[in-house]
mmCIF file of C-alpha atoms and ligand atoms in Angstrom:
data_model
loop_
_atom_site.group_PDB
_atom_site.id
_atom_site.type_symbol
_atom_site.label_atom_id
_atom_site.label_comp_id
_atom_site.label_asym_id
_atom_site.label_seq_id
_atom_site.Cartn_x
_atom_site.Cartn_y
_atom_site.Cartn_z
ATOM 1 C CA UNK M 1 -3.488 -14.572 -18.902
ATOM 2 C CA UNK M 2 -1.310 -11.570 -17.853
ATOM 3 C CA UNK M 3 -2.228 -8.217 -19.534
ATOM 4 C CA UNK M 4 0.109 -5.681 -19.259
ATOM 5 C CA UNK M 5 -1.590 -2.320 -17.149
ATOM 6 C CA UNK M 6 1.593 -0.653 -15.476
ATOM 7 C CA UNK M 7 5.134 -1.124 -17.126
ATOM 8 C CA UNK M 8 7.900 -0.714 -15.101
ATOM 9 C CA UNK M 9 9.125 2.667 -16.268
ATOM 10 C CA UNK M 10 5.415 4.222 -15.992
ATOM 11 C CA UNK M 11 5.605 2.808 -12.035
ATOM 12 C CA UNK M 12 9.589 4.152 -11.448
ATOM 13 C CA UNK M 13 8.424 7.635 -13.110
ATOM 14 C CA UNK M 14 5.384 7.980 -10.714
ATOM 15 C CA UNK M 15 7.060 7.041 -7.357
ATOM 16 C CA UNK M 16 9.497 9.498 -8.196
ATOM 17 C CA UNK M 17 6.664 11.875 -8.504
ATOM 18 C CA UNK M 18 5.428 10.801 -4.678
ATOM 19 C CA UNK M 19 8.968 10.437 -3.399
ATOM 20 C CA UNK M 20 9.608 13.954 -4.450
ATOM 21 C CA UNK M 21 5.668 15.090 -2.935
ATOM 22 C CA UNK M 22 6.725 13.652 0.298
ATOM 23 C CA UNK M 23 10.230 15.366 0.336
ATOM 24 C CA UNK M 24 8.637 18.918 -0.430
ATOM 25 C CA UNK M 25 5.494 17.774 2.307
ATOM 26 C CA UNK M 26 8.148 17.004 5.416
ATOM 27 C CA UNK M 27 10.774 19.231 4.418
ATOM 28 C CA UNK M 28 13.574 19.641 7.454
ATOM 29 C CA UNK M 29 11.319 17.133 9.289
ATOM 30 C CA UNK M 30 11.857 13.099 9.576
ATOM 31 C CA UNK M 31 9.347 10.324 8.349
ATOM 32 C CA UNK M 32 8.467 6.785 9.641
ATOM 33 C CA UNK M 33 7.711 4.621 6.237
ATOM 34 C CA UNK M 34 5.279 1.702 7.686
ATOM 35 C CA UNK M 35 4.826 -1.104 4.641
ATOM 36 C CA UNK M 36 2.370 -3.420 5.001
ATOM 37 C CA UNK M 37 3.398 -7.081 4.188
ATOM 38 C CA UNK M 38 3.459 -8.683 2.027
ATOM 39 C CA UNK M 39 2.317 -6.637 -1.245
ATOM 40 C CA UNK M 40 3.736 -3.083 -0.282
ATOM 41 C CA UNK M 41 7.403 -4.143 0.051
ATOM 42 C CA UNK M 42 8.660 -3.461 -3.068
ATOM 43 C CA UNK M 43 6.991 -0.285 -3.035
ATOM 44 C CA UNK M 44 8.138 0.794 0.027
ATOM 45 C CA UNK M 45 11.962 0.035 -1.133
ATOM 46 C CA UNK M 46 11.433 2.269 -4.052
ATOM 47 C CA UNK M 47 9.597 4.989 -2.815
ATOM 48 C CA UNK M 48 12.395 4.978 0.219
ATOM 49 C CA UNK M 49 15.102 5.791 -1.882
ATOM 50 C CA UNK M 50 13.045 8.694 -3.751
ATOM 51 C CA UNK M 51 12.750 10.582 -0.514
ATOM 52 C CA UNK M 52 15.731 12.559 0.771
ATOM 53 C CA UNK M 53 14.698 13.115 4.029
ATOM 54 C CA UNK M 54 15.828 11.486 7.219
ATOM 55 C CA UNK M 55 13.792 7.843 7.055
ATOM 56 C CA UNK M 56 13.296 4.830 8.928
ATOM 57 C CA UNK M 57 11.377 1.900 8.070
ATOM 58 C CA UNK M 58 8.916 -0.641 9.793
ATOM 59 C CA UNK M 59 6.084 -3.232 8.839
ATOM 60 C CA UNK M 60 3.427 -4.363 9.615
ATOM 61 C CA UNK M 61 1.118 -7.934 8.804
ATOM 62 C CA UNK M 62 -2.414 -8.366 8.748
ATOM 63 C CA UNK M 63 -5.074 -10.226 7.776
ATOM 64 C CA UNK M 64 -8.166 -9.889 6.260
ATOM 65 C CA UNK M 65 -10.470 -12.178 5.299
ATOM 66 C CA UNK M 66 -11.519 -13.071 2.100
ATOM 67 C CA UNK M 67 -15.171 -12.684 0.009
ATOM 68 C CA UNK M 68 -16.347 -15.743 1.218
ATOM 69 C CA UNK M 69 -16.482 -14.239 5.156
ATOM 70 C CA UNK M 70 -16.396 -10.413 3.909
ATOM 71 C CA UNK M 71 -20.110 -10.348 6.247
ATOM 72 C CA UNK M 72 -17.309 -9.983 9.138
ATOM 73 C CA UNK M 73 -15.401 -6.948 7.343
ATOM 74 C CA UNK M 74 -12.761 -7.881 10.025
ATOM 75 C CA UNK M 75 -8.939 -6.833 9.921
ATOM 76 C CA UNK M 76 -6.473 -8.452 12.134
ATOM 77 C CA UNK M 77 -3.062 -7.627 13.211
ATOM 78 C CA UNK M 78 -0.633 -10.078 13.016
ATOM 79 C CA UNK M 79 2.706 -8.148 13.290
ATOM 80 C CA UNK M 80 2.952 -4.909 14.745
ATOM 81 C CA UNK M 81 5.733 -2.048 14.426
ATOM 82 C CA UNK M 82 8.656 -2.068 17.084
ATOM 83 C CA UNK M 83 9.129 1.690 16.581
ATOM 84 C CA UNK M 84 7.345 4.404 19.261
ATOM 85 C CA UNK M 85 5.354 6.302 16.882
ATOM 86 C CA UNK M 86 4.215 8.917 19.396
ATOM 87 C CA UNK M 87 5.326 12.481 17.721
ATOM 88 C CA UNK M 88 6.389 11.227 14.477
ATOM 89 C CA UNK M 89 5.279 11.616 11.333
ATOM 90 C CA UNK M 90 3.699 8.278 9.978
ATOM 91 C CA UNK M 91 3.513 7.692 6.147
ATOM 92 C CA UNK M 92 1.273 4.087 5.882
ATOM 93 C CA UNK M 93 2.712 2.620 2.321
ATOM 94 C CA UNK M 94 -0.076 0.144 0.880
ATOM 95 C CA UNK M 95 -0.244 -1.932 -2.755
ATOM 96 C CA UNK M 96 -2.945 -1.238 -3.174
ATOM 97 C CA UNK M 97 -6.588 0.819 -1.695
ATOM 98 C CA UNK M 98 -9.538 -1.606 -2.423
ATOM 99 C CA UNK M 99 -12.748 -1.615 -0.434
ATOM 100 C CA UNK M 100 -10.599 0.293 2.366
ATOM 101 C CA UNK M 101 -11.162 -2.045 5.323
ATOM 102 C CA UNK M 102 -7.365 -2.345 5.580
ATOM 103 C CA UNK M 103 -6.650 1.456 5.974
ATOM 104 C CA UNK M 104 -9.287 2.565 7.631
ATOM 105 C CA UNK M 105 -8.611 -0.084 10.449
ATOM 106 C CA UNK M 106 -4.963 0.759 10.285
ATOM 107 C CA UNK M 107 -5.707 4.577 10.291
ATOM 108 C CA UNK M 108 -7.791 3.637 13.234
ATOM 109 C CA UNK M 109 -5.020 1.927 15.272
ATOM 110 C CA UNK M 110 -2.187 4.116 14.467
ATOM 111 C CA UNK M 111 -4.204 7.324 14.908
ATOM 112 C CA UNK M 112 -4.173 5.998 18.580
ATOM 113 C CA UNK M 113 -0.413 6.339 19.304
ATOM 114 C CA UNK M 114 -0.995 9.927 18.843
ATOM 115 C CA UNK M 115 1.288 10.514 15.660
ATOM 116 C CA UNK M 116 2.173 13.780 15.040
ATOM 117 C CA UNK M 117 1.226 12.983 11.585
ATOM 118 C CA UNK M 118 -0.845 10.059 9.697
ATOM 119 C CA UNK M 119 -0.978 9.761 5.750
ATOM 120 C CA UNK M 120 -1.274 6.999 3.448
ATOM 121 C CA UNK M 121 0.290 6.177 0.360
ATOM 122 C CA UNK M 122 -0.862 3.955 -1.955
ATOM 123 C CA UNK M 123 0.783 3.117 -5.394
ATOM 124 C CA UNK M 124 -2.686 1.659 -6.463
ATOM 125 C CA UNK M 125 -6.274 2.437 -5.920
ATOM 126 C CA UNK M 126 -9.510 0.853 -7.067
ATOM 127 C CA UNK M 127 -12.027 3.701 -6.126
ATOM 128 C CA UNK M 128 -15.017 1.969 -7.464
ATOM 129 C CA UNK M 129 -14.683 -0.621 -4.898
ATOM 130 C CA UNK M 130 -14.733 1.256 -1.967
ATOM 131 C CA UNK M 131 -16.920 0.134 0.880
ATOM 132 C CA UNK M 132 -15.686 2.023 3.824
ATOM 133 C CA UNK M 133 -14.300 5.802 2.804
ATOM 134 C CA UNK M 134 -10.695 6.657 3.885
ATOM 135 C CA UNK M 135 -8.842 8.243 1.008
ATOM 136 C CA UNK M 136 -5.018 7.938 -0.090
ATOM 137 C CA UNK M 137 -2.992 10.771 0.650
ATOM 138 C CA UNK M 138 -0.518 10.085 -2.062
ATOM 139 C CA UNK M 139 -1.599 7.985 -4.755
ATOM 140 C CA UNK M 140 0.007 6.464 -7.799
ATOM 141 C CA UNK M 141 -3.097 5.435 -10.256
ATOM 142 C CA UNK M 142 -6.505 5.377 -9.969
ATOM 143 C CA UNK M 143 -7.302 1.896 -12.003
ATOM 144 C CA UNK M 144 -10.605 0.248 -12.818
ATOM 145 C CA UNK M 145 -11.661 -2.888 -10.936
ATOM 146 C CA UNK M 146 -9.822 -5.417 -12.437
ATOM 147 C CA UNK M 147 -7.314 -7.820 -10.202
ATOM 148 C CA UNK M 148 -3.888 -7.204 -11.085
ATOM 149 C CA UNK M 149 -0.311 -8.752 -9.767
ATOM 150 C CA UNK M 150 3.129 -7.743 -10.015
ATOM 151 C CA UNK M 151 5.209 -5.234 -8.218
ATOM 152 C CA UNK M 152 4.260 -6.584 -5.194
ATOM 153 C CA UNK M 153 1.204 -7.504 -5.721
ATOM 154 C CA UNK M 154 0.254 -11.072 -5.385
ATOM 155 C CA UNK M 155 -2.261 -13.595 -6.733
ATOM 156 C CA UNK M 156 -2.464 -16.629 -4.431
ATOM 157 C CA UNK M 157 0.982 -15.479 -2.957
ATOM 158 C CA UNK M 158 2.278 -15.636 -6.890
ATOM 159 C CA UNK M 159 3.432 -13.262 -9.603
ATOM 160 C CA UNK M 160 4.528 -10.788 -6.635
ATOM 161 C CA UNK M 161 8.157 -10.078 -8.640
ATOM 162 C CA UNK M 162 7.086 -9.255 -12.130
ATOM 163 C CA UNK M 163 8.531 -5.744 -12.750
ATOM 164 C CA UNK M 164 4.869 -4.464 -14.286
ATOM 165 C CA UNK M 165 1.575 -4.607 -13.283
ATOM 166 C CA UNK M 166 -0.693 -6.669 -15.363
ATOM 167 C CA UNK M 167 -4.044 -7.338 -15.195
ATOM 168 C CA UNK M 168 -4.800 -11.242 -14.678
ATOM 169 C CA UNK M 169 -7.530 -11.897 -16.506
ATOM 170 C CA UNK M 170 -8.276 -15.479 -15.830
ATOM 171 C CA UNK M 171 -8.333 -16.904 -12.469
ATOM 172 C CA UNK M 172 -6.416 -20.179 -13.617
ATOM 173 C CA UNK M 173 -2.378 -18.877 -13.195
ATOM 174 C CA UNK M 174 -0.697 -20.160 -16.259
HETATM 175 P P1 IMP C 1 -8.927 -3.554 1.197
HETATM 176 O O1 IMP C 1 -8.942 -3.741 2.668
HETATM 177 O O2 IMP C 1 -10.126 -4.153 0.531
HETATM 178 O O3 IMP C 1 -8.694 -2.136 0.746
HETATM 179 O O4 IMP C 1 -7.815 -4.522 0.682
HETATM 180 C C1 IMP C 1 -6.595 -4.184 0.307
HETATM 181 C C2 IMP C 1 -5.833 -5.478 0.111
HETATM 182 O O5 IMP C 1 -6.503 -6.397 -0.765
HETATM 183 C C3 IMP C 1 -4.531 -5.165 -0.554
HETATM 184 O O6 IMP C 1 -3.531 -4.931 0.386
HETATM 185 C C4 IMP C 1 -4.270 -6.397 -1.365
HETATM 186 O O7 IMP C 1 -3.583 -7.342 -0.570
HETATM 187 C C5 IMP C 1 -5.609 -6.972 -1.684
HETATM 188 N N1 IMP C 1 -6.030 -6.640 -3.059
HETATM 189 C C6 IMP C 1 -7.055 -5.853 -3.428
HETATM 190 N N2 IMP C 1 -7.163 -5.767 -4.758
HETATM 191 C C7 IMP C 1 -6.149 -6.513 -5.259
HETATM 192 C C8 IMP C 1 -5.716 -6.819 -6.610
HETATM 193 O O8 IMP C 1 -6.264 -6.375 -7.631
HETATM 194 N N3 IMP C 1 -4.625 -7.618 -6.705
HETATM 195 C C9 IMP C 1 -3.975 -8.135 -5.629
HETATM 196 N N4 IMP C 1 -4.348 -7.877 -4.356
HETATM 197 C C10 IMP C 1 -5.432 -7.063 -4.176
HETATM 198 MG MG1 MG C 2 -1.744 -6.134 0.740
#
């Protein structure tokens, strides 16, 4: 079952809210956006077009593996950016912050190409479940651990284009 957490206007409202945080932040200077496929893409295209700065865009894949073989905490790159990233300022766009093994291993790697700038934004971010600490720079809402979908965000590769983010509260998809 689907239980509605995030409607679509509450989501708009607060990436307008970052958009316009990152405009102010980098005034006069330009910004590398770098989504992380799948879940952050529709994210990334709205937060994009609520910063009026000079942009460009690239993504990135990994993988991560799942409960059963979280004993290896291991993140892999699968796809990396094509874009130089030395002296630019890099803006990470996630779904979502959860135990923080993703970011802090792509904080890790990107810190390396000697950005002159690293943040990360996330539009969601379970605090509770944190197992590694790295923190969002932006952030859209704190939420409680539940598993949600929509916006992105993906159960079983499913439920990634509903306009609001619901909580599923079943595992069995309807
Ligand atoms: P982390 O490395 O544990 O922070 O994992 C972040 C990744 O786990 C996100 O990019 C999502 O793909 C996935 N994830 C974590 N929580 C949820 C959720 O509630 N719904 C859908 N995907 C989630
Ligand atoms: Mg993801």
């Amino acid at each position: 079952m689907l239980k509605p957490l995030l409607t679509r206007d509450q989501i708009a409202a607060r990436v307008a809210e970052i958009g316009a945080q990152i405009t102010l932040d980098f005034s006069g200077q330009s910004v590398v956006l770098i989504g992380v496929l799948k879940g952050a893409c529709l994210f990334l295209s709205d937060l994009a077009r609520q910063i009026t700065l000079d942009a460009t865009f690239d993504f990135i894949a990994v993988s991560s593996y799942g409960a059963a073989r979280q004993s290896a905490g291991e993140v892999q790159l699968i796809k990396d950016v094509t874009t130089p990233l030395q002296n630019q300022n890099v803006i990470l766009v996630e779904d979502i912050l959860d135990t923080g093994l993703t970011l802090s291993f792509l904080k890790k790697l990107f810190a390396a190409r000697q950005p002159r700038s690293l943040k990360i934004a996330a539009l969601l971010d379970k605090t509770s479940r944190r197992t590694v600490p790295v923190e969002g720079d932006y952030v859209g809402f704190k939420i409680a651990d539940e598993f949600v979908v929509g916006y992105g965000l993906d159960y079983a590769e499913r439920y990634r284009n509903l306009a609001d983010i619901c909580v599923l509260v079943n595992d069995t998809p309807k």
